Amino acid sequence: LNLDEVRFIPSATPPHKTTPTVSADHRAAMVRLAIASNDLFNCDERELKRSGASYTLDTLQSLRDELGSNTSLALMMGTDAFTKLNTWHRWKQLIDLCHIALVQR
């Protein structure tokens, strides 16, 4: 995809999943350890600093506000998640903020 960077964004309160048994802070620490050797990878903790459910649309809007309208954003998601995209919060607005790149998990 010729990306300048890849941001891993741990979800604080995922609305489609049961409450994780591992804390959000611990999951973020695991992400930081997993990506430490790749300079193009970053752990973005914006969802951990926001209260309420971790909606992808809110996160993308926050990224868009930060990076501006001229920066291309790609949301990488598993094909399994994509099959349920129509159940996501305001899902039709996602494509106004980003491209969607599907990955096989």
GROMACS .gro file of N, CA and C in nm:
model
  315
    1LEU      N    1   0.081  -0.121   0.000
    1LEU     CA    2   0.000   0.000   0.000
    1LEU      C    3   0.085   0.127   0.000
    2ASN      N    4   0.216   0.111   0.010
    2ASN     CA    5   0.308   0.225   0.009
    2ASN      C    6   0.272   0.326   0.118
    3LEU      N    7   0.258   0.278   0.240
    3LEU     CA    8   0.219   0.361   0.353
    3LEU      C    9   0.340   0.430   0.415
    4ASP      N   10   0.320   0.552   0.462
    4ASP     CA   11   0.425   0.625   0.533
    4ASP      C   12   0.441   0.574   0.675
    5GLU      N   13   0.331   0.530   0.733
    5GLU     CA   14   0.334   0.475   0.868
    5GLU      C   15   0.211   0.387   0.888
    6VAL      N   16   0.218   0.302   0.990
    6VAL     CA   17   0.105   0.220   1.031
    6VAL      C   18   0.083   0.246   1.179
    7ARG      N   19  -0.036   0.289   1.212
    7ARG     CA   20  -0.070   0.315   1.352
    7ARG      C   21  -0.156   0.201   1.405
    8PHE      N   22  -0.109   0.143   1.513
    8PHE     CA   23  -0.187   0.042   1.584
    8PHE      C   24  -0.261   0.117   1.694
    9ILE      N   25  -0.392   0.104   1.696
    9ILE     CA   26  -0.473   0.182   1.790
    9ILE      C   27  -0.552   0.086   1.879
   10PRO      N   28  -0.498   0.057   1.999
   10PRO     CA   29  -0.571  -0.032   2.090
   10PRO      C   30  -0.706   0.028   2.128
   11SER      N   31  -0.806  -0.055   2.130
   11SER     CA   32  -0.941  -0.013   2.167
   11SER      C   33  -0.956  -0.016   2.318
   12ALA      N   34  -1.005   0.092   2.374
   12ALA     CA   35  -1.026   0.098   2.518
   12ALA      C   36  -1.151   0.020   2.557
   13THR      N   37  -1.261   0.051   2.490
   13THR     CA   38  -1.389  -0.012   2.521
   13THR      C   39  -1.456  -0.056   2.391
   14PRO      N   40  -1.419  -0.175   2.341
   14PRO     CA   41  -1.476  -0.219   2.213
   14PRO      C   42  -1.625  -0.249   2.225
   15PRO      N   43  -1.708  -0.183   2.145
   15PRO     CA   44  -1.853  -0.199   2.157
   15PRO      C   45  -1.906  -0.335   2.109
   16HIS      N   46  -1.832  -0.406   2.025
   16HIS     CA   47  -1.880  -0.533   1.970
   16HIS      C   48  -1.824  -0.656   2.041
   17LYS      N   49  -1.747  -0.632   2.145
   17LYS     CA   50  -1.685  -0.745   2.214
   17LYS      C   51  -1.718  -0.739   2.362
   18THR      N   52  -1.707  -0.853   2.426
   18THR     CA   53  -1.723  -0.855   2.571
   18THR      C   54  -1.603  -0.783   2.633
   19THR      N   55  -1.618  -0.740   2.755
   19THR     CA   56  -1.510  -0.669   2.822
   19THR      C   57  -1.384  -0.754   2.822
   20PRO      N   58  -1.274  -0.699   2.766
   20PRO     CA   59  -1.149  -0.777   2.761
   20PRO      C   60  -1.100  -0.812   2.901
   21THR      N   61  -1.039  -0.928   2.914
   21THR     CA   62  -0.985  -0.968   3.044
   21THR      C   63  -0.852  -0.900   3.073
   22VAL      N   64  -0.787  -0.851   2.968
   22VAL     CA   65  -0.661  -0.779   2.983
   22VAL      C   66  -0.692  -0.629   2.971
   23SER      N   67  -0.637  -0.550   3.061
   23SER     CA   68  -0.666  -0.406   3.060
   23SER      C   69  -0.617  -0.340   2.931
   24ALA      N   70  -0.678  -0.228   2.898
   24ALA     CA   71  -0.639  -0.154   2.779
   24ALA      C   72  -0.493  -0.109   2.788
   25ASP      N   73  -0.450  -0.066   2.904
   25ASP     CA   74  -0.311  -0.024   2.921
   25ASP      C   75  -0.215  -0.139   2.897
   26HIS      N   76  -0.252  -0.258   2.944
   26HIS     CA   77  -0.167  -0.375   2.925
   26HIS      C   78  -0.163  -0.415   2.777
   27ARG      N   79  -0.277  -0.408   2.709
   27ARG     CA   80  -0.281  -0.438   2.566
   27ARG      C   81  -0.196  -0.339   2.488
   28ALA      N   82  -0.199  -0.212   2.527
   28ALA     CA   83  -0.116  -0.111   2.460
   28ALA      C   84   0.032  -0.141   2.482
   29ALA      N   85   0.067  -0.184   2.601
   29ALA     CA   86   0.207  -0.220   2.630
   29ALA      C   87   0.250  -0.338   2.542
   30MET      N   88   0.161  -0.435   2.523
   30MET     CA   89   0.194  -0.548   2.436
   30MET      C   90   0.213  -0.503   2.292
   31VAL      N   91   0.130  -0.411   2.246
   31VAL     CA   92   0.145  -0.358   2.110
   31VAL      C   93   0.280  -0.288   2.096
   32ARG      N   94   0.314  -0.204   2.191
   32ARG     CA   95   0.442  -0.133   2.185
   32ARG      C   96   0.559  -0.231   2.177
   33LEU      N   97   0.554  -0.337   2.255
   33LEU     CA   98   0.660  -0.438   2.250
   33LEU      C   99   0.664  -0.509   2.114
   34ALA      N  100   0.548  -0.541   2.061
   34ALA     CA  101   0.540  -0.616   1.936
   34ALA      C  102   0.590  -0.536   1.816
   35ILE      N  103   0.576  -0.405   1.819
   35ILE     CA  104   0.610  -0.324   1.702
   35ILE      C  105   0.740  -0.245   1.719
   36ALA      N  106   0.807  -0.264   1.830
   36ALA     CA  107   0.925  -0.183   1.864
   36ALA      C  108   1.035  -0.187   1.759
   37SER      N  109   1.048  -0.295   1.686
   37SER     CA  110   1.160  -0.308   1.591
   37SER      C  111   1.130  -0.251   1.453
   38ASN      N  112   1.010  -0.198   1.432
   38ASN     CA  113   0.975  -0.143   1.301
   38ASN      C  114   0.950   0.007   1.313
   39ASP      N  115   1.035   0.087   1.251
   39ASP     CA  116   1.024   0.232   1.260
   39ASP      C  117   0.899   0.289   1.195
   40LEU      N  118   0.835   0.214   1.108
   40LEU     CA  119   0.712   0.262   1.043
   40LEU      C  120   0.587   0.234   1.126
   41PHE      N  121   0.601   0.156   1.232
   41PHE     CA  122   0.488   0.122   1.318
   41PHE      C  123   0.485   0.212   1.441
   42ASN      N  124   0.365   0.258   1.476
   42ASN     CA  125   0.346   0.341   1.595
   42ASN      C  126   0.225   0.292   1.673
   43CYS      N  127   0.233   0.306   1.804
   43CYS     CA  128   0.118   0.275   1.889
   43CYS      C  129   0.051   0.407   1.922
   44ASP      N  130  -0.071   0.423   1.877
   44ASP     CA  131  -0.150   0.544   1.895
   44ASP      C  132  -0.253   0.516   2.003
   45GLU      N  133  -0.242   0.583   2.114
   45GLU     CA  134  -0.326   0.553   2.231
   45GLU      C  135  -0.444   0.649   2.246
   46ARG      N  136  -0.488   0.712   2.139
   46ARG     CA  137  -0.596   0.810   2.148
   46ARG      C  138  -0.726   0.750   2.204
   47GLU      N  139  -0.755   0.626   2.173
   47GLU     CA  140  -0.878   0.566   2.225
   47GLU      C  141  -0.870   0.542   2.375
   48LEU      N  142  -0.751   0.520   2.425
   48LEU     CA  143  -0.734   0.496   2.569
   48LEU      C  144  -0.756   0.624   2.649
   49LYS      N  145  -0.743   0.737   2.584
   49LYS     CA  146  -0.758   0.866   2.651
   49LYS      C  147  -0.899   0.922   2.639
   50ARG      N  148  -0.984   0.852   2.565
   50ARG     CA  149  -1.121   0.897   2.541
   50ARG      C  150  -1.217   0.812   2.623
   51SER      N  151  -1.318   0.873   2.678
   51SER     CA  152  -1.416   0.796   2.756
   51SER      C  153  -1.526   0.744   2.663
   52GLY      N  154  -1.600   0.647   2.711
   52GLY     CA  155  -1.709   0.590   2.634
   52GLY      C  156  -1.661   0.480   2.540
   53ALA      N  157  -1.752   0.435   2.457
   53ALA     CA  158  -1.723   0.327   2.363
   53ALA      C  159  -1.620   0.373   2.261
   54SER      N  160  -1.537   0.280   2.216
   54SER     CA  161  -1.432   0.308   2.118
   54SER      C  162  -1.488   0.287   1.978
   55TYR      N  163  -1.551   0.389   1.924
   55TYR     CA  164  -1.607   0.379   1.789
   55TYR      C  165  -1.503   0.418   1.686
   56THR      N  166  -1.487   0.336   1.585
   56THR     CA  167  -1.390   0.360   1.479
   56THR      C  168  -1.415   0.493   1.411
   57LEU      N  169  -1.539   0.529   1.391
   57LEU     CA  170  -1.571   0.656   1.326
   57LEU      C  171  -1.513   0.774   1.404
   58ASP      N  172  -1.526   0.772   1.537
   58ASP     CA  173  -1.471   0.880   1.620
   58ASP      C  174  -1.319   0.885   1.609
   59THR      N  175  -1.256   0.769   1.605
   59THR     CA  176  -1.111   0.762   1.594
   59THR      C  177  -1.066   0.816   1.458
   60LEU      N  178  -1.133   0.777   1.353
   60LEU     CA  179  -1.098   0.827   1.220
   60LEU      C  180  -1.119   0.977   1.209
   61GLN      N  181  -1.225   1.028   1.269
   61GLN     CA  182  -1.250   1.172   1.266
   61GLN      C  183  -1.139   1.246   1.341
   62SER      N  184  -1.095   1.189   1.452
   62SER     CA  185  -0.985   1.247   1.529
   62SER      C  186  -0.856   1.249   1.446
   63LEU      N  187  -0.829   1.140   1.376
   63LEU     CA  188  -0.711   1.135   1.288
   63LEU      C  189  -0.724   1.236   1.174
   64ARG      N  190  -0.841   1.245   1.116
   64ARG     CA  191  -0.864   1.340   1.007
   64ARG      C  192  -0.843   1.483   1.056
   65ASP      N  193  -0.894   1.514   1.175
   65ASP     CA  194  -0.875   1.648   1.233
   65ASP      C  195  -0.727   1.678   1.255
   66GLU      N  196  -0.653   1.577   1.298
   66GLU     CA  197  -0.510   1.594   1.326
   66GLU      C  198  -0.428   1.606   1.197
   67LEU      N  199  -0.456   1.523   1.098
   67LEU     CA  200  -0.372   1.512   0.980
   67LEU      C  201  -0.418   1.597   0.862
   68GLY      N  202  -0.541   1.644   0.866
   68GLY     CA  203  -0.594   1.726   0.758
   68GLY      C  204  -0.658   1.643   0.647
   69SER      N  205  -0.722   1.714   0.559
   69SER     CA  206  -0.800   1.647   0.454
   69SER      C  207  -0.714   1.597   0.338
   70ASN      N  208  -0.590   1.640   0.329
   70ASN     CA  209  -0.504   1.598   0.218
   70ASN      C  210  -0.427   1.469   0.245
   71THR      N  211  -0.433   1.421   0.367
   71THR     CA  212  -0.365   1.297   0.402
   71THR      C  213  -0.458   1.179   0.378
   72SER      N  214  -0.411   1.082   0.303
   72SER     CA  215  -0.490   0.962   0.275
   72SER      C  216  -0.482   0.868   0.395
   73LEU      N  217  -0.596   0.822   0.440
   73LEU     CA  218  -0.603   0.727   0.552
   73LEU      C  219  -0.655   0.593   0.500
   74ALA      N  220  -0.595   0.485   0.548
   74ALA     CA  221  -0.642   0.351   0.515
   74ALA      C  222  -0.670   0.277   0.645
   75LEU      N  223  -0.790   0.229   0.660
   75LEU     CA  224  -0.828   0.148   0.776
   75LEU      C  225  -0.806   0.003   0.738
   76MET      N  226  -0.711  -0.062   0.805
   76MET     CA  227  -0.688  -0.204   0.780
   76MET      C  228  -0.776  -0.284   0.875
   77MET      N  229  -0.850  -0.375   0.818
   77MET     CA  230  -0.939  -0.458   0.899
   77MET      C  231  -0.944  -0.599   0.843
   78GLY      N  232  -0.971  -0.692   0.933
   78GLY     CA  233  -0.983  -0.830   0.892
   78GLY      C  234  -1.109  -0.852   0.810
   79THR      N  235  -1.101  -0.947   0.719
   79THR     CA  236  -1.219  -0.977   0.637
   79THR      C  237  -1.334  -1.024   0.724
   80ASP      N  238  -1.303  -1.088   0.838
   80ASP     CA  239  -1.409  -1.132   0.929
   80ASP      C  240  -1.484  -1.013   0.987
   81ALA      N  241  -1.413  -0.907   1.021
   81ALA     CA  242  -1.477  -0.786   1.074
   81ALA      C  243  -1.557  -0.715   0.964
   82PHE      N  244  -1.504  -0.718   0.843
   82PHE     CA  245  -1.569  -0.650   0.731
   82PHE      C  246  -1.708  -0.709   0.703
   83THR      N  247  -1.723  -0.838   0.722
   83THR     CA  248  -1.853  -0.902   0.696
   83THR      C  249  -1.960  -0.853   0.793
   84LYS      N  250  -1.918  -0.790   0.904
   84LYS     CA  251  -2.012  -0.738   1.003
   84LYS      C  252  -2.010  -0.585   1.009
   85LEU      N  253  -1.950  -0.523   0.908
   85LEU     CA  254  -1.935  -0.378   0.909
   85LEU      C  255  -2.069  -0.305   0.923
   86ASN      N  256  -2.174  -0.361   0.866
   86ASN     CA  257  -2.305  -0.296   0.873
   86ASN      C  258  -2.362  -0.289   1.014
   87THR      N  259  -2.297  -0.354   1.111
   87THR     CA  260  -2.343  -0.346   1.251
   87THR      C  261  -2.265  -0.239   1.329
   88TRP      N  262  -2.167  -0.176   1.266
   88TRP     CA  263  -2.083  -0.076   1.333
   88TRP      C  264  -2.156   0.057   1.344
   89HIS      N  265  -2.118   0.134   1.442
   89HIS     CA  266  -2.172   0.267   1.467
   89HIS      C  267  -2.146   0.358   1.346
   90ARG      N  268  -2.253   0.408   1.285
   90ARG     CA  269  -2.245   0.501   1.172
   90ARG      C  270  -2.148   0.454   1.063
   91TRP      N  271  -2.158   0.327   1.030
   91TRP     CA  272  -2.063   0.262   0.941
   91TRP      C  273  -2.059   0.322   0.801
   92LYS      N  274  -2.168   0.375   0.751
   92LYS     CA  275  -2.169   0.429   0.616
   92LYS      C  276  -2.081   0.553   0.603
   93GLN      N  277  -2.053   0.618   0.714
   93GLN     CA  278  -1.970   0.739   0.711
   93GLN      C  279  -1.820   0.708   0.711
   94LEU      N  280  -1.783   0.583   0.736
   94LEU     CA  281  -1.641   0.546   0.738
   94LEU      C  282  -1.572   0.580   0.607
   95ILE      N  283  -1.638   0.552   0.495
   95ILE     CA  284  -1.572   0.573   0.366
   95ILE      C  285  -1.556   0.721   0.332
   96ASP      N  286  -1.621   0.809   0.407
   96ASP     CA  287  -1.598   0.952   0.389
   96ASP      C  288  -1.466   0.994   0.451
   97LEU      N  289  -1.412   0.912   0.540
   97LEU     CA  290  -1.291   0.947   0.614
   97LEU      C  291  -1.167   0.866   0.574
   98CYS      N  292  -1.189   0.750   0.510
   98CYS     CA  293  -1.074   0.663   0.484
   98CYS      C  294  -1.103   0.565   0.371
   99HIS      N  295  -0.995   0.500   0.328
   99HIS     CA  296  -1.005   0.384   0.241
   99HIS      C  297  -1.008   0.262   0.333
  100ILE      N  298  -1.063   0.154   0.288
  100ILE     CA  299  -1.064   0.032   0.367
  100ILE      C  300  -0.976  -0.071   0.297
  101ALA      N  301  -0.880  -0.123   0.374
  101ALA     CA  302  -0.791  -0.227   0.322
  101ALA      C  303  -0.818  -0.354   0.401
  102LEU      N  304  -0.856  -0.460   0.331
  102LEU     CA  305  -0.889  -0.586   0.398
  102LEU      C  306  -0.767  -0.676   0.407
  103VAL      N  307  -0.753  -0.739   0.521
  103VAL     CA  308  -0.643  -0.833   0.544
  103VAL      C  309  -0.700  -0.965   0.591
  104GLN      N  310  -0.637  -1.072   0.550
  104GLN     CA  311  -0.675  -1.205   0.597
  104GLN      C  312  -0.605  -1.232   0.729
  105ARG      N  313  -0.681  -1.264   0.831
  105ARG     CA  314  -0.619  -1.291   0.962
  105ARG      C  315  -0.581  -1.437   0.970
   0.00000   0.00000   0.00000
